[in-house]
PDB file of C-alpha atoms and ligand atoms in Angstrom:
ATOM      1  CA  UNK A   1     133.842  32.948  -2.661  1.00 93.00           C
ATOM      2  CA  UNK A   2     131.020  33.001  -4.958  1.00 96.00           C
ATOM      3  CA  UNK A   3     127.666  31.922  -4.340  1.00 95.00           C
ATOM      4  CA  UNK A   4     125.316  29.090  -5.796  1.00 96.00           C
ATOM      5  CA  UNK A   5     122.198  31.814  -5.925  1.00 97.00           C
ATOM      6  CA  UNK A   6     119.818  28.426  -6.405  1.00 96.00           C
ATOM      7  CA  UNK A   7     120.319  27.182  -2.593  1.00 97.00           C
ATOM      8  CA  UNK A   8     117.890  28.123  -0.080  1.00 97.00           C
ATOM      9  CA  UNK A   9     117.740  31.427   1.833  1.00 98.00           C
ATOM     10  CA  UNK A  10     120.506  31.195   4.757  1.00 97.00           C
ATOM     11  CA  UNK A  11     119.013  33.697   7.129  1.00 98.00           C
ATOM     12  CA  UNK A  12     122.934  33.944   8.889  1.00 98.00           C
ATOM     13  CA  UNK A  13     124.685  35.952   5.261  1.00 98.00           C
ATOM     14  CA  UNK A  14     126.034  38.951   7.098  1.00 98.00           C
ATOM     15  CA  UNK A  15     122.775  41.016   5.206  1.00 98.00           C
ATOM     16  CA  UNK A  16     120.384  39.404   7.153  1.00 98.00           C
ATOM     17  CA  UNK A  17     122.709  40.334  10.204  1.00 98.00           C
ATOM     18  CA  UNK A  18     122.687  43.940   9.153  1.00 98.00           C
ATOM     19  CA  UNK A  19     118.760  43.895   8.774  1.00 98.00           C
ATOM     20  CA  UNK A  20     118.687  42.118  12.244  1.00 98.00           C
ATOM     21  CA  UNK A  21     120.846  45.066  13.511  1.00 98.00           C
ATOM     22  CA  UNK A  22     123.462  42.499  14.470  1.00 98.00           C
ATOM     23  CA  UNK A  23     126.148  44.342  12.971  1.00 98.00           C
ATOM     24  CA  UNK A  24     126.585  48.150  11.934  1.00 98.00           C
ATOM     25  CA  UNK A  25     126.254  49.525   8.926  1.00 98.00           C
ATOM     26  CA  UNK A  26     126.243  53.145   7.699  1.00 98.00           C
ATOM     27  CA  UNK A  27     122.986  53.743   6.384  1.00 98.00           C
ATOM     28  CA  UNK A  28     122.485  55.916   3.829  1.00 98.00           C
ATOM     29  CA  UNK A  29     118.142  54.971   3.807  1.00 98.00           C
ATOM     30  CA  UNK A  30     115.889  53.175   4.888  1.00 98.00           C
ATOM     31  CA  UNK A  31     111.714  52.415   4.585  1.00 98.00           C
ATOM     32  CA  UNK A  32     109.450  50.024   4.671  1.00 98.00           C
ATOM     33  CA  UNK A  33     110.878  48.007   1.937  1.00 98.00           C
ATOM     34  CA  UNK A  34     114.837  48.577   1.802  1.00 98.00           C
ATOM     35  CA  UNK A  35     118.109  49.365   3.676  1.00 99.00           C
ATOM     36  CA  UNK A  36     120.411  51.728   2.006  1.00 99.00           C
ATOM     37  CA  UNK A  37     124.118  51.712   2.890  1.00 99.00           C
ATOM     38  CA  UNK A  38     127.610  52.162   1.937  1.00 98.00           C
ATOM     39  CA  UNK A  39     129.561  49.529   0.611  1.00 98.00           C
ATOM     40  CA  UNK A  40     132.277  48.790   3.178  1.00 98.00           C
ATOM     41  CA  UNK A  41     135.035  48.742   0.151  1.00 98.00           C
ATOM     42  CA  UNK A  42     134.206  51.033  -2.102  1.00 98.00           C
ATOM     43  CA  UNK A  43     134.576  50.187  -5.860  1.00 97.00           C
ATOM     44  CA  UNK A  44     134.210  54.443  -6.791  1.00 97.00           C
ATOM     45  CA  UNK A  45     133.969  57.921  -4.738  1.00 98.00           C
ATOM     46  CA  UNK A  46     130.189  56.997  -4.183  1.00 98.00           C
ATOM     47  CA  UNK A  47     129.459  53.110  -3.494  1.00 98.00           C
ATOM     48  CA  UNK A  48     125.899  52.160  -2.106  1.00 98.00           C
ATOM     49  CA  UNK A  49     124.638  49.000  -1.741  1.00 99.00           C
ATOM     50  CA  UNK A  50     120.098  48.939  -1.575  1.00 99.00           C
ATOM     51  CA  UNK A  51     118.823  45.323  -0.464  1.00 99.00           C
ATOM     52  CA  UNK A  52     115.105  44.544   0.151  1.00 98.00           C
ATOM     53  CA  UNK A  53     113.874  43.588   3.872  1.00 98.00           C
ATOM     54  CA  UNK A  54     112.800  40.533   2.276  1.00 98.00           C
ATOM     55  CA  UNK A  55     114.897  37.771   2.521  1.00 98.00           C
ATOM     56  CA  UNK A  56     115.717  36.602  -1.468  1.00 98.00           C
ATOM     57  CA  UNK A  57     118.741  35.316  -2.293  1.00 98.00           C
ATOM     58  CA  UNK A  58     119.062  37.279  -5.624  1.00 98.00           C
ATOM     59  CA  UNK A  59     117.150  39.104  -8.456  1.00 97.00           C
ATOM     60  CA  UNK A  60     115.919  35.690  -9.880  1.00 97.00           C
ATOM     61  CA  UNK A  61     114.479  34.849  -6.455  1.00 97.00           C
ATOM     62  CA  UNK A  62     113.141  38.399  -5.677  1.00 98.00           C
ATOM     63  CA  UNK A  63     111.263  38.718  -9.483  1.00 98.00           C
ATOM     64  CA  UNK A  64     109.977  35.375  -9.111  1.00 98.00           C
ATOM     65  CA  UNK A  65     108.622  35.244  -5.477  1.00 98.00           C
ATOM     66  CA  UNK A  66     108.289  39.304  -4.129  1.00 98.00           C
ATOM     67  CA  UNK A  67     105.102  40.561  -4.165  1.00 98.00           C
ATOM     68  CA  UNK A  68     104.365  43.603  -6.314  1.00 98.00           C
ATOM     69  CA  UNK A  69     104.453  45.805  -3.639  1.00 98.00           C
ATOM     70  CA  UNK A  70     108.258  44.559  -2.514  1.00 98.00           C
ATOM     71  CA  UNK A  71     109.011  45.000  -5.513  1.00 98.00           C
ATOM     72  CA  UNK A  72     107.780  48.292  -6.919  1.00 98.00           C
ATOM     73  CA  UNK A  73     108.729  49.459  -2.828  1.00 98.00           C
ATOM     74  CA  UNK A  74     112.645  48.307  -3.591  1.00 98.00           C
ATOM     75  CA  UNK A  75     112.988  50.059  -7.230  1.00 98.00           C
ATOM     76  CA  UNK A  76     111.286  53.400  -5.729  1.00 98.00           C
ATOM     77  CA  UNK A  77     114.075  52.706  -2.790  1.00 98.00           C
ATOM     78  CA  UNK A  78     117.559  52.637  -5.253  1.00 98.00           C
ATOM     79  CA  UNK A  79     115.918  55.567  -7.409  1.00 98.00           C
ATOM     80  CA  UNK A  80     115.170  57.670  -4.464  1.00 98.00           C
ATOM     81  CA  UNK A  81     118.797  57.006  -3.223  1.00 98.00           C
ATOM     82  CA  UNK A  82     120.293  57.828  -6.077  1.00 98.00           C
ATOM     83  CA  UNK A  83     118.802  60.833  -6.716  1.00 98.00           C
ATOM     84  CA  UNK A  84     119.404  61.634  -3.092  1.00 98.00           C
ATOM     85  CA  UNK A  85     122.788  61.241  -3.165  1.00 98.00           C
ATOM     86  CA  UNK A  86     122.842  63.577  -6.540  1.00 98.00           C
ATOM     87  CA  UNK A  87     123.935  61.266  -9.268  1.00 98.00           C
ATOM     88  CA  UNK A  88     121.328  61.608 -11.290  1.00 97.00           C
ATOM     89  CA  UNK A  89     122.984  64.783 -13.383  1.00 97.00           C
ATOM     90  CA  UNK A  90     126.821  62.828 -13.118  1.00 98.00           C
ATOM     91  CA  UNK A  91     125.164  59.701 -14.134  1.00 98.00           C
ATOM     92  CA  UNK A  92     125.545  56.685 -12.042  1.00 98.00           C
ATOM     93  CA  UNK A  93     124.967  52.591 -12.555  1.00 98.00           C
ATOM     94  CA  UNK A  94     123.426  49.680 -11.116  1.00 98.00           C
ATOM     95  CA  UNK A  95     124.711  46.184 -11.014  1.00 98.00           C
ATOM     96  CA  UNK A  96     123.238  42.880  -9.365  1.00 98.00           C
ATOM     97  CA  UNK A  97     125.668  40.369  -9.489  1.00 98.00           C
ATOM     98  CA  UNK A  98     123.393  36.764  -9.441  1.00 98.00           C
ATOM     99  CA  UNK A  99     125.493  33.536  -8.428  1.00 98.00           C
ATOM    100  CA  UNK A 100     128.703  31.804  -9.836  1.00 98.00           C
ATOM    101  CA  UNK A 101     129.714  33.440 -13.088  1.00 96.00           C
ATOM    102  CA  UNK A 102     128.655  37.002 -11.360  1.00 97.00           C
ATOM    103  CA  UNK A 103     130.759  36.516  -8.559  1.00 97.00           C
ATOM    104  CA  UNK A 104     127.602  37.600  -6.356  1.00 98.00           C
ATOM    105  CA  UNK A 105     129.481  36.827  -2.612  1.00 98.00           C
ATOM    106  CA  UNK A 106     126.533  37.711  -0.086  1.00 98.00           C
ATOM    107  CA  UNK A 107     123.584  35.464  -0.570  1.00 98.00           C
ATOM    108  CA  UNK A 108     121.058  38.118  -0.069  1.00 98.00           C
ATOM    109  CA  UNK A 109     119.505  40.315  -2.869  1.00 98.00           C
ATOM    110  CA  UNK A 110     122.205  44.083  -3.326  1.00 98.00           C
ATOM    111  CA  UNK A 111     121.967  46.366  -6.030  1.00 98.00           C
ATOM    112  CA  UNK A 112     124.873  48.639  -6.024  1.00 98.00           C
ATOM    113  CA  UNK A 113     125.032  51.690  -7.102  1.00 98.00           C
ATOM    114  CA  UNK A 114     128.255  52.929  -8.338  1.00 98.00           C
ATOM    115  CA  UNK A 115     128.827  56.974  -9.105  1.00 98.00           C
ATOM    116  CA  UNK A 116     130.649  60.084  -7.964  1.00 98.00           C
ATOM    117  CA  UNK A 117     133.389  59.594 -11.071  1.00 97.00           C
ATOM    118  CA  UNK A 118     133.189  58.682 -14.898  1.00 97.00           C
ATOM    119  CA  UNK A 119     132.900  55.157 -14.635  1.00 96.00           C
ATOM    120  CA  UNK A 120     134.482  53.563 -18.174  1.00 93.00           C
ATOM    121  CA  UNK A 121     133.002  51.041 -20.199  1.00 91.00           C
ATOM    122  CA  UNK A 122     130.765  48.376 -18.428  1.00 83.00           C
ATOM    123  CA  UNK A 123     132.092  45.426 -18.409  1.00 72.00           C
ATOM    124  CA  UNK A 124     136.379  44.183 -17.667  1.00 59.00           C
ATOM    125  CA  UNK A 125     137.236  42.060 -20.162  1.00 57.00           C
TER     126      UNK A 125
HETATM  127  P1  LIG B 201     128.636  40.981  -4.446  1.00 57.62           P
HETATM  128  O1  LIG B 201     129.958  40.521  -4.993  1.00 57.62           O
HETATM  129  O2  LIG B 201     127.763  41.609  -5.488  1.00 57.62           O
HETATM  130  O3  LIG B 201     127.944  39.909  -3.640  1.00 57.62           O
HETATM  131  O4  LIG B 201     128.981  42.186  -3.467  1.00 57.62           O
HETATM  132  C1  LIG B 201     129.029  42.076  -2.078  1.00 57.62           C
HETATM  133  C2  LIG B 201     129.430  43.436  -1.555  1.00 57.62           C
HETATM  134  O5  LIG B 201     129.154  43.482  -0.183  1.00 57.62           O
HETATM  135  C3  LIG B 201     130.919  43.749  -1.745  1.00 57.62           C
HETATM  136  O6  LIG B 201     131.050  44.953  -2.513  1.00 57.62           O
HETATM  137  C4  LIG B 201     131.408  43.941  -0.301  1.00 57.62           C
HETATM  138  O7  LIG B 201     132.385  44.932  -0.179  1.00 57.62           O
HETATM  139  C5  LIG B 201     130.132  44.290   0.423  1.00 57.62           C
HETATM  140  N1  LIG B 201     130.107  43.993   1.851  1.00 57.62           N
HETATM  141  C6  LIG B 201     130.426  42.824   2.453  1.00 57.62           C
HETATM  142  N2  LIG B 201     130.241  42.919   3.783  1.00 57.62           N
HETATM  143  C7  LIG B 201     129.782  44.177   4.025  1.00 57.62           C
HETATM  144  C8  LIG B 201     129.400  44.878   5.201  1.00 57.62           C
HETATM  145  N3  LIG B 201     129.455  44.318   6.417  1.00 57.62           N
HETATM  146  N4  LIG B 201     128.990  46.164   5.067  1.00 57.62           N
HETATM  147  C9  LIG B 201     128.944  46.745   3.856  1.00 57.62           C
HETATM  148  N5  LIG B 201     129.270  46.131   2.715  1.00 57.62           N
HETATM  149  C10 LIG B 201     129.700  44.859   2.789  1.00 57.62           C
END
């Protein structure tokens, strides 16, 4: 089910668990500012999802409320994991899915990053 990205933070979503360590994830990263790890259904060959530590409910909450340093941490994060996991010569994309019409379905701030195969036009009509 989609989420309403406008509610409140809801420290239970299952992202917060994974920060918490209250459920396993394989991490691909991790610093002071983000958690790295792979999608647990993979969308293409290489699917990694990068959330902040922070606890935002999406990218309107994070680039209103982070501080610069969450927020320049987090984008040095999902560049340094991409070019980690060598996509940067394939080519790779990042997508942020933000409430209803998105279809965003964990209520904490993901990027994915998508690669590892030519990935087609960007948006299914
Ligand atoms: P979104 O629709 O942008 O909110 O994407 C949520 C993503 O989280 C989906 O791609 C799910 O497969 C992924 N996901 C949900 N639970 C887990 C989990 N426990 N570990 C890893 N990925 C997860």
């Amino acid at each position: 089910m989609p989420i309403d990205a406008t509610q409140p933070y809801d420290d239970q979503n299952i992202f917060a668990k994974i920060l918490r360590g209250e459920i396993p994830n394989r991490t691909v990263y991790e610093d002071e500012w983000a958690l790295a790890f792979h999608d647990i259904n993979p969308q293409a060959p290489e699917h990694v999802l990068v959330i902040p530590k922070g606890a935002y409910v999406c990218w309107d909450d994070f680039s209103a409320k982070a501080s610069d340093a969450e927020i320049a941490g987090f984008t040095r994060a999902i560049g340094h994991v991409a070019r980690e996991l060598g996509l940067l010569e394939p080519g790779y994309r990042l997508l942020a899915n933000a409430g209803l019409d998105a279809h965003q379905e964990v209520p904490h701030l993901h990027v994915h990053i998508f690669g590892g195969k030519p990935l087609g036009p960007m948006l299914a009509r």
